[in-house]
Amino acid sequence: MSRPMREARVDLGALRANVEFLRAATAPAKCMVVVKAEGYGHGALEAARAAVEAGADWLGVVDIAEALALRAEGVAVPILAWLHGEDADFAAAIASGIDVGVSTRDQLERAAAAPGLAIVQLKFDTGLSRNGIEERDAAGMLARAAELERGGRIRVRGIFSHLANAGAVEDAAQLRRFEAVLVQAADAGLTPEVRHLAATAGALRIPAARFDLVRLGIGAYGLSPFDGETSASLGLRPVMELSAEIVSVKRVPSGSGVSYGYTHRTDGDSTLALVPLGYADGIPRSASSAAPVSINGKTYRVAGRVAMDQFVVDMGADTAREGDRAILFGDPATGVPSADDWAAAANTINYEIVTRIGPRVTRTFVS
Ligand SMILES: *Cc1c(COP(=O)(O)O)cnc(C)c1O
């Protein structure tokens, strides 16, 4: 069976192994695997199912619509959705048993007014300065939430916040602020079942930040949240391997200009291999003439500009055949470049490299 021209091969066995490893490393905290943004580009449903098989207690998403899509496919574990616009369908969330993350008074009242018992988790801003209840509003929000809970309109199942990963001192300050919120919540009469603060980085580096639950995103996909730490150094296996079929091979003379603007010229008679992936597929244009590509066991570089649909690899004196595969990144333990290598070449982070891989790329799933 031939492989798709553009393929993101997703190793669900690796994903399960990562989740099992991270669960063991962070026990006895429960484990939420975050599958927002199509599972960081890997496929939300498949990632969710594999995570649950590996023992994930919870799934996390951003939009209620993402949670509803998982429910529609029969995913039954608890799901939390934490970012909402005016059009967010709280009634649908409640009807489908989705926990609603609440960051504002308006969201709290909308959840309470929707039909059924709203299961909410109050999100506090402890220093990231994104969404979440601010310190000055905390007492009022907690009192109102307790009142609505006593009235049978809501159940406050969780209290959570998110770290800025700005450094040890800043993380510690957020941790203290979160602990103060938990005391305030208890004083208000709330009895949350899950208190949670840490994503992958905090879960691994700050044991005191684990509380009842850790929210694992990037680590589940086998990538490191830390600069200068590889997947292997953390005990993780990258889940995605991105490759494409080489669709054209040609020999060109020395001095040939390659791709738009001729930012690359061959410096000898060269083989040019054309790879049908471009910025429309999430390949960063900023990786032009920089990022590594493996062909037949040897690593070359992108030659010249990444275009919308394609880029060129200058193989110098080597040759390849049309139909051979170009591997952009995968598990470096197999001798191919890593998502970290691509992130460095494109001046970004591994999260962005995998998450932006677009819909023209066929996901295939292996166990
Ligand atoms: C995306 C996200 C996570 C997961 O973060 P990772 O660094 O990928 O582990 C956890 N919590 C919240 C609130 C998020 O938005």
CSV table of C-alpha atoms and ligand atoms in Angstrom, one decimal:
chain,number,residue,atom,x,y,z
A,1,MET,CA,0.0,0.0,0.0
A,2,SER,CA,1.5,3.3,-1.0
A,3,ARG,CA,1.9,6.1,1.6
A,4,PRO,CA,0.1,9.4,1.3
A,5,MET,CA,2.1,12.1,-0.6
A,6,ARG,CA,2.1,14.2,2.6
A,7,GLU,CA,2.0,12.2,5.8
A,8,ALA,CA,2.0,13.0,9.5
A,9,ARG,CA,2.5,9.5,11.0
A,10,VAL,CA,1.2,9.5,14.5
A,11,ASP,CA,2.5,6.8,16.8
A,12,LEU,CA,-0.3,6.2,19.3
A,13,GLY,CA,1.9,3.6,21.1
A,14,ALA,CA,4.4,6.4,21.8
A,15,LEU,CA,1.6,8.6,23.0
A,16,ARG,CA,0.3,6.0,25.4
A,17,ALA,CA,3.8,5.3,26.6
A,18,ASN,CA,4.3,9.1,27.3
A,19,VAL,CA,1.1,9.3,29.2
A,20,GLU,CA,1.9,6.3,31.3
A,21,PHE,CA,5.4,7.6,32.0
A,22,LEU,CA,4.1,11.1,32.9
A,23,ARG,CA,1.3,9.6,35.1
A,24,ALA,CA,3.8,7.6,37.0
A,25,ALA,CA,6.1,10.6,37.4
A,26,THR,CA,3.4,12.8,38.7
A,27,ALA,CA,1.3,10.4,40.8
A,28,PRO,CA,-0.7,10.5,42.9
A,29,ALA,CA,-2.1,13.5,41.1
A,30,LYS,CA,-4.7,12.7,38.5
A,31,CYS,CA,-3.9,13.3,34.9
A,32,MET,CA,-5.6,15.5,32.3
A,33,VAL,CA,-4.4,15.1,28.7
A,34,VAL,CA,-4.9,18.3,26.7
A,35,VAL,CA,-6.1,17.6,23.2
A,36,LYS,CA,-7.0,21.2,22.2
A,37,ALA,CA,-6.2,22.4,18.6
A,38,GLU,CA,-6.7,19.0,17.1
A,39,GLY,CA,-4.5,17.4,19.7
A,40,TYR,CA,-1.6,19.8,18.9
A,41,GLY,CA,-2.0,18.8,15.3
A,42,HIS,CA,-1.9,15.1,15.9
A,43,GLY,CA,-5.6,14.4,15.7
A,44,ALA,CA,-7.8,15.2,18.7
A,45,LEU,CA,-10.0,12.1,18.7
A,46,GLU,CA,-7.2,9.6,18.2
A,47,ALA,CA,-5.1,11.4,20.8
A,48,ALA,CA,-8.0,11.4,23.2
A,49,ARG,CA,-8.7,7.7,22.8
A,50,ALA,CA,-5.1,6.7,23.2
A,51,ALA,CA,-4.7,9.0,26.2
A,52,VAL,CA,-7.8,7.4,27.9
A,53,GLU,CA,-6.4,3.9,27.1
A,54,ALA,CA,-3.2,4.9,28.8
A,55,GLY,CA,-5.1,6.0,31.9
A,56,ALA,CA,-5.9,9.7,31.5
A,57,ASP,CA,-8.6,10.6,34.0
A,58,TRP,CA,-9.5,13.8,32.2
A,59,LEU,CA,-9.3,15.5,28.8
A,60,GLY,CA,-8.7,19.2,28.4
A,61,VAL,CA,-9.7,21.4,25.4
A,62,VAL,CA,-10.1,25.2,24.9
A,63,ASP,CA,-13.5,25.4,23.1
A,64,ILE,CA,-16.8,23.8,24.1
A,65,ALA,CA,-17.1,22.9,20.4
A,66,GLU,CA,-14.0,20.8,20.7
A,67,ALA,CA,-15.4,19.0,23.7
A,68,LEU,CA,-18.7,18.4,22.0
A,69,ALA,CA,-16.9,16.8,19.0
A,70,LEU,CA,-15.2,14.3,21.3
A,71,ARG,CA,-18.5,13.5,23.1
A,72,ALA,CA,-20.2,13.0,19.7
A,73,GLU,CA,-17.6,10.3,19.0
A,74,GLY,CA,-18.3,8.6,22.3
A,75,VAL,CA,-15.5,9.9,24.4
A,76,ALA,CA,-17.0,9.5,27.9
A,77,VAL,CA,-14.3,10.7,30.4
A,78,PRO,CA,-14.6,14.1,32.1
A,79,ILE,CA,-13.7,17.0,29.8
A,80,LEU,CA,-12.9,20.6,30.8
A,81,ALA,CA,-13.2,23.5,28.3
A,82,TRP,CA,-11.8,26.8,29.4
A,83,LEU,CA,-12.0,29.6,26.9
A,84,HIS,CA,-15.3,31.0,25.8
A,85,GLY,CA,-16.8,33.8,23.6
A,86,GLU,CA,-20.2,35.2,23.7
A,87,ASP,CA,-21.5,32.4,21.4
A,88,ALA,CA,-20.2,29.6,23.6
A,89,ASP,CA,-23.0,27.1,24.1
A,90,PHE,CA,-23.1,26.5,27.8
A,91,ALA,CA,-26.4,24.6,27.6
A,92,ALA,CA,-24.9,22.1,25.2
A,93,ALA,CA,-21.9,21.7,27.4
A,94,ILE,CA,-24.1,21.0,30.4
A,95,ALA,CA,-26.3,18.6,28.4
A,96,SER,CA,-23.1,16.7,27.4
A,97,GLY,CA,-21.5,16.6,30.8
A,98,ILE,CA,-18.7,19.0,29.9
A,99,ASP,CA,-17.1,21.0,32.7
A,100,VAL,CA,-17.1,24.7,31.9
A,101,GLY,CA,-14.1,26.7,33.0
A,102,VAL,CA,-15.4,30.0,34.3
A,103,SER,CA,-13.2,33.2,34.2
A,104,THR,CA,-15.8,36.0,34.6
A,105,ARG,CA,-18.9,36.9,36.5
A,106,ASP,CA,-20.9,36.9,33.3
A,107,GLN,CA,-19.8,33.3,32.5
A,108,LEU,CA,-20.7,32.2,36.0
A,109,GLU,CA,-24.2,33.7,35.6
A,110,ARG,CA,-24.6,32.2,32.1
A,111,ALA,CA,-23.7,28.8,33.4
A,112,ALA,CA,-26.0,29.1,36.3
A,113,ALA,CA,-28.9,30.3,34.2
A,114,ALA,CA,-28.6,27.5,31.6
A,115,PRO,CA,-30.9,24.5,31.9
A,116,GLY,CA,-29.6,21.6,34.0
A,117,LEU,CA,-26.9,21.6,36.7
A,118,ALA,CA,-23.8,23.3,35.4
A,119,ILE,CA,-20.5,21.7,36.5
A,120,VAL,CA,-18.0,24.6,36.6
A,121,GLN,CA,-14.4,25.0,37.4
A,122,LEU,CA,-13.3,28.5,38.5
A,123,LYS,CA,-10.2,29.7,36.7
A,124,PHE,CA,-8.1,32.3,38.6
A,125,ASP,CA,-5.5,34.6,37.2
A,126,THR,CA,-2.5,34.1,39.5
A,127,GLY,CA,-0.1,36.0,37.4
A,128,LEU,CA,-0.2,35.0,33.7
A,129,SER,CA,-2.4,37.9,32.9
A,130,ARG,CA,-4.6,36.0,30.5
A,131,ASN,CA,-8.1,34.9,31.4
A,132,GLY,CA,-9.1,34.0,34.9
A,133,ILE,CA,-10.6,35.8,37.9
A,134,GLU,CA,-8.5,38.6,39.2
A,135,GLU,CA,-7.4,38.9,42.8
A,136,ARG,CA,-9.6,41.8,43.5
A,137,ASP,CA,-12.7,40.0,42.3
A,138,ALA,CA,-11.9,36.6,43.9
A,139,ALA,CA,-13.8,37.0,47.1
A,140,GLY,CA,-17.0,38.2,45.4
A,141,MET,CA,-16.8,35.5,42.8
A,142,LEU,CA,-16.3,32.8,45.3
A,143,ALA,CA,-19.2,34.0,47.5
A,144,ARG,CA,-21.5,34.1,44.4
A,145,ALA,CA,-20.4,30.7,43.3
A,146,ALA,CA,-21.0,29.3,46.7
A,147,GLU,CA,-24.5,30.9,46.8
A,148,LEU,CA,-25.3,29.4,43.3
A,149,GLU,CA,-24.0,26.0,44.5
A,150,ARG,CA,-26.2,26.1,47.6
A,151,GLY,CA,-29.1,27.0,45.4
A,152,GLY,CA,-28.6,23.9,43.3
A,153,ARG,CA,-27.7,25.9,40.1
A,154,ILE,CA,-24.1,24.9,39.8
A,155,ARG,CA,-21.5,22.5,41.2
A,156,VAL,CA,-18.0,23.9,41.6
A,157,ARG,CA,-16.0,20.9,40.8
A,158,GLY,CA,-12.7,22.5,40.3
A,159,ILE,CA,-10.5,25.5,40.9
A,160,PHE,CA,-7.5,26.1,38.6
A,161,SER,CA,-4.9,28.5,37.3
A,162,HIS,CA,-2.1,28.4,34.8
A,163,LEU,CA,1.6,29.1,35.2
A,164,ALA,CA,3.7,31.6,33.2
A,165,ASN,CA,6.9,29.5,33.3
A,166,ALA,CA,8.7,32.8,33.8
A,167,GLY,CA,11.2,31.4,36.2
A,168,ALA,CA,11.5,29.8,39.7
A,169,VAL,CA,10.7,32.9,41.6
A,170,GLU,CA,7.7,33.9,39.5
A,171,ASP,CA,6.4,30.3,39.5
A,172,ALA,CA,6.7,30.2,43.3
A,173,ALA,CA,4.8,33.5,43.6
A,174,GLN,CA,1.9,32.1,41.4
A,175,LEU,CA,1.9,28.9,43.6
A,176,ARG,CA,1.5,31.0,46.7
A,177,ARG,CA,-1.2,33.1,45.1
A,178,PHE,CA,-3.0,29.9,44.1
A,179,GLU,CA,-2.8,28.5,47.6
A,180,ALA,CA,-4.3,31.7,48.9
A,181,VAL,CA,-7.2,31.3,46.5
A,182,LEU,CA,-7.8,27.8,47.7
A,183,VAL,CA,-8.0,29.0,51.3
A,184,GLN,CA,-10.4,31.7,50.3
A,185,ALA,CA,-12.5,29.1,48.4
A,186,ALA,CA,-12.7,26.8,51.5
A,187,ASP,CA,-13.7,29.8,53.6
A,188,ALA,CA,-16.5,30.5,51.2
A,189,GLY,CA,-17.7,27.0,51.7
A,190,LEU,CA,-16.6,25.5,48.4
A,191,THR,CA,-15.3,21.9,48.2
A,192,PRO,CA,-13.7,21.5,44.8
A,193,GLU,CA,-12.8,17.9,43.8
A,194,VAL,CA,-9.9,19.0,41.6
A,195,ARG,CA,-7.5,21.8,42.3
A,196,HIS,CA,-4.9,22.2,39.5
A,197,LEU,CA,-2.2,24.6,38.4
A,198,ALA,CA,0.5,22.7,36.4
A,199,ALA,CA,0.9,22.0,32.7
A,200,THR,CA,3.7,19.7,31.5
A,201,ALA,CA,6.5,22.0,32.6
A,202,GLY,CA,5.2,22.6,36.1
A,203,ALA,CA,4.1,19.0,36.5
A,204,LEU,CA,7.7,17.8,35.9
A,205,ARG,CA,9.6,20.5,37.6
A,206,ILE,CA,7.5,21.7,40.5
A,207,PRO,CA,6.1,18.8,42.6
A,208,ALA,CA,4.3,21.3,44.9
A,209,ALA,CA,2.3,22.6,41.8
A,210,ARG,CA,0.7,19.2,41.1
A,211,PHE,CA,-2.2,19.4,43.6
A,212,ASP,CA,-5.0,17.0,42.6
A,213,LEU,CA,-4.5,17.0,38.8
A,214,VAL,CA,-1.9,17.9,36.2
A,215,ARG,CA,-2.7,19.1,32.7
A,216,LEU,CA,-0.4,17.4,30.3
A,217,GLY,CA,-0.2,18.7,26.7
A,218,ILE,CA,3.2,18.8,25.0
A,219,GLY,CA,4.7,16.0,27.1
A,220,ALA,CA,1.9,13.6,26.0
A,221,TYR,CA,3.0,14.3,22.4
A,222,GLY,CA,6.5,13.4,23.4
A,223,LEU,CA,8.0,16.8,23.2
A,224,SER,CA,9.9,18.8,25.7
A,225,PRO,CA,8.5,22.1,27.2
A,226,PHE,CA,12.0,23.1,28.3
A,227,ASP,CA,14.6,25.0,26.2
A,228,GLY,CA,17.7,22.8,25.9
A,229,GLU,CA,16.0,19.6,27.1
A,230,THR,CA,15.3,16.9,24.5
A,231,SER,CA,12.4,14.4,24.5
A,232,ALA,CA,14.8,11.6,25.3
A,233,SER,CA,16.4,13.5,28.3
A,234,LEU,CA,12.9,13.7,29.8
A,235,GLY,CA,12.0,10.0,29.0
A,236,LEU,CA,9.6,10.9,26.2
A,237,ARG,CA,9.1,9.7,22.7
A,238,PRO,CA,8.0,12.1,19.9
A,239,VAL,CA,4.7,11.0,18.6
A,240,MET,CA,4.6,12.7,15.1
A,241,GLU,CA,6.8,12.0,12.2
A,242,LEU,CA,6.3,14.3,9.2
A,243,SER,CA,7.3,13.2,5.8
A,244,ALA,CA,6.5,13.6,2.1
A,245,GLU,CA,7.2,11.8,-1.1
A,246,ILE,CA,9.9,13.4,-3.3
A,247,VAL,CA,7.9,14.4,-6.4
A,248,SER,CA,10.7,15.7,-8.6
A,249,VAL,CA,14.4,15.1,-8.8
A,250,LYS,CA,16.7,16.9,-11.2
A,251,ARG,CA,20.4,17.4,-11.7
A,252,VAL,CA,21.4,21.1,-12.2
A,253,PRO,CA,24.7,22.8,-13.0
A,254,SER,CA,26.7,24.8,-10.5
A,255,GLY,CA,25.4,28.2,-9.8
A,256,SER,CA,21.7,27.4,-10.4
A,257,GLY,CA,19.3,29.6,-8.5
A,258,VAL,CA,16.8,27.7,-6.3
A,259,SER,CA,13.3,28.8,-5.4
A,260,TYR,CA,11.9,32.3,-5.2
A,261,GLY,CA,14.4,35.1,-5.0
A,262,TYR,CA,17.4,32.8,-5.6
A,263,THR,CA,18.4,33.0,-1.9
A,264,HIS,CA,20.2,29.7,-2.5
A,265,ARG,CA,22.5,28.8,-5.4
A,266,THR,CA,24.1,25.5,-6.0
A,267,ASP,CA,27.8,25.4,-5.4
A,268,GLY,CA,28.5,22.5,-7.7
A,269,ASP,CA,26.6,20.2,-10.0
A,270,SER,CA,23.7,19.2,-7.7
A,271,THR,CA,20.7,17.1,-7.3
A,272,LEU,CA,17.6,19.0,-6.3
A,273,ALA,CA,14.7,17.1,-4.7
A,274,LEU,CA,11.3,18.7,-4.5
A,275,VAL,CA,9.2,18.2,-1.4
A,276,PRO,CA,5.5,18.9,-1.7
A,277,LEU,CA,5.0,20.6,1.7
A,278,GLY,CA,4.9,24.4,2.1
A,279,TYR,CA,3.7,27.1,4.4
A,280,ALA,CA,0.1,26.2,3.5
A,281,ASP,CA,0.8,22.9,5.3
A,282,GLY,CA,2.4,24.7,8.3
A,283,ILE,CA,6.0,24.5,7.2
A,284,PRO,CA,7.5,27.7,8.5
A,285,ARG,CA,8.8,30.0,5.8
A,286,SER,CA,11.2,31.3,8.4
A,287,ALA,CA,12.9,27.8,8.1
A,288,SER,CA,14.0,28.6,4.6
A,289,SER,CA,17.6,27.6,3.9
A,290,ALA,CA,17.9,26.4,7.4
A,291,ALA,CA,15.8,23.4,8.6
A,292,PRO,CA,17.1,19.8,8.2
A,293,VAL,CA,15.5,17.1,6.1
A,294,SER,CA,16.4,13.5,6.0
A,295,ILE,CA,16.5,11.6,2.7
A,296,ASN,CA,17.5,7.9,2.5
A,297,GLY,CA,19.3,8.1,5.9
A,298,LYS,CA,21.2,11.3,5.3
A,299,THR,CA,20.4,14.8,6.5
A,300,TYR,CA,20.3,17.8,4.2
A,301,ARG,CA,18.9,21.3,4.5
A,302,VAL,CA,16.0,23.2,3.0
A,303,ALA,CA,17.5,25.0,0.0
A,304,GLY,CA,16.1,28.5,-0.6
A,305,ARG,CA,12.7,29.7,0.3
A,306,VAL,CA,9.9,27.6,1.5
A,307,ALA,CA,6.9,28.3,-0.8
A,308,MET,CA,3.2,27.8,-0.2
A,309,ASP,CA,3.1,24.2,-1.4
A,310,GLN,CA,6.7,23.0,-1.7
A,311,PHE,CA,10.4,23.4,-1.0
A,312,VAL,CA,13.6,22.2,-2.5
A,313,VAL,CA,16.4,20.2,-0.9
A,314,ASP,CA,19.9,20.5,-2.4
A,315,MET,CA,21.4,17.0,-2.2
A,316,GLY,CA,24.7,18.0,-3.8
A,317,ALA,CA,26.5,15.1,-5.3
A,318,ASP,CA,24.0,12.6,-3.9
A,319,THR,CA,21.0,11.2,-5.7
A,320,ALA,CA,17.5,10.2,-4.9
A,321,ARG,CA,14.6,8.9,-6.8
A,322,GLU,CA,11.1,10.3,-7.3
A,323,GLY,CA,9.0,8.4,-4.8
A,324,ASP,CA,11.7,8.3,-2.1
A,325,ARG,CA,10.6,9.9,1.2
A,326,ALA,CA,11.8,13.1,2.7
A,327,ILE,CA,11.5,13.1,6.5
A,328,LEU,CA,11.3,16.5,8.1
A,329,PHE,CA,11.1,15.5,11.7
A,330,GLY,CA,10.3,12.6,13.9
A,331,ASP,CA,11.9,10.7,16.7
A,332,PRO,CA,15.7,11.6,16.6
A,333,ALA,CA,16.4,8.2,18.1
A,334,THR,CA,15.6,6.8,14.6
A,335,GLY,CA,18.3,9.1,13.1
A,336,VAL,CA,15.9,11.8,11.7
A,337,PRO,CA,15.7,15.5,12.7
A,338,SER,CA,13.5,16.5,15.6
A,339,ALA,CA,10.7,19.0,15.9
A,340,ASP,CA,13.1,20.8,18.2
A,341,ASP,CA,15.6,21.1,15.3
A,342,TRP,CA,12.8,22.6,13.2
A,343,ALA,CA,11.8,24.9,16.0
A,344,ALA,CA,15.4,26.1,16.3
A,345,ALA,CA,15.7,26.7,12.5
A,346,ALA,CA,12.4,28.6,12.4
A,347,ASN,CA,13.1,30.6,15.6
A,348,THR,CA,10.0,29.2,17.4
A,349,ILE,CA,9.0,26.3,19.7
A,350,ASN,CA,8.3,22.7,19.1
A,351,TYR,CA,4.6,23.3,20.1
A,352,GLU,CA,4.2,25.5,17.0
A,353,ILE,CA,5.9,23.2,14.7
A,354,VAL,CA,3.6,20.3,15.3
A,355,THR,CA,0.4,22.2,15.9
A,356,ARG,CA,0.5,24.1,12.7
A,357,ILE,CA,0.7,21.1,10.4
A,358,GLY,CA,-2.3,21.7,8.2
A,359,PRO,CA,-5.3,19.7,6.9
A,360,ARG,CA,-3.7,18.8,3.5
A,361,VAL,CA,-1.3,16.5,5.4
A,362,THR,CA,-2.8,13.0,5.9
A,363,ARG,CA,-2.6,11.8,9.4
A,364,THR,CA,-1.9,8.1,9.6
A,365,PHE,CA,-2.1,6.3,13.0
A,366,VAL,CA,0.1,3.5,14.1
A,367,SER,CA,0.3,1.7,17.4
B,1,LIG,C1,-2.4,24.3,26.6
B,1,LIG,C2,-2.6,24.3,28.1
B,1,LIG,C3,-2.1,23.3,28.9
B,1,LIG,C4,-1.1,22.3,28.3
B,1,LIG,O1,0.2,22.9,28.3
B,1,LIG,P1,1.5,22.1,27.9
B,1,LIG,O2,2.6,23.0,28.2
B,1,LIG,O3,1.3,21.7,26.5
B,1,LIG,O4,1.6,20.9,28.8
B,1,LIG,C5,-2.5,23.2,30.2
B,1,LIG,N1,-3.3,24.1,30.7
B,1,LIG,C6,-3.8,25.1,30.0
B,1,LIG,C7,-4.7,26.1,30.7
B,1,LIG,C8,-3.5,25.3,28.6
B,1,LIG,O5,-4.0,26.3,27.9
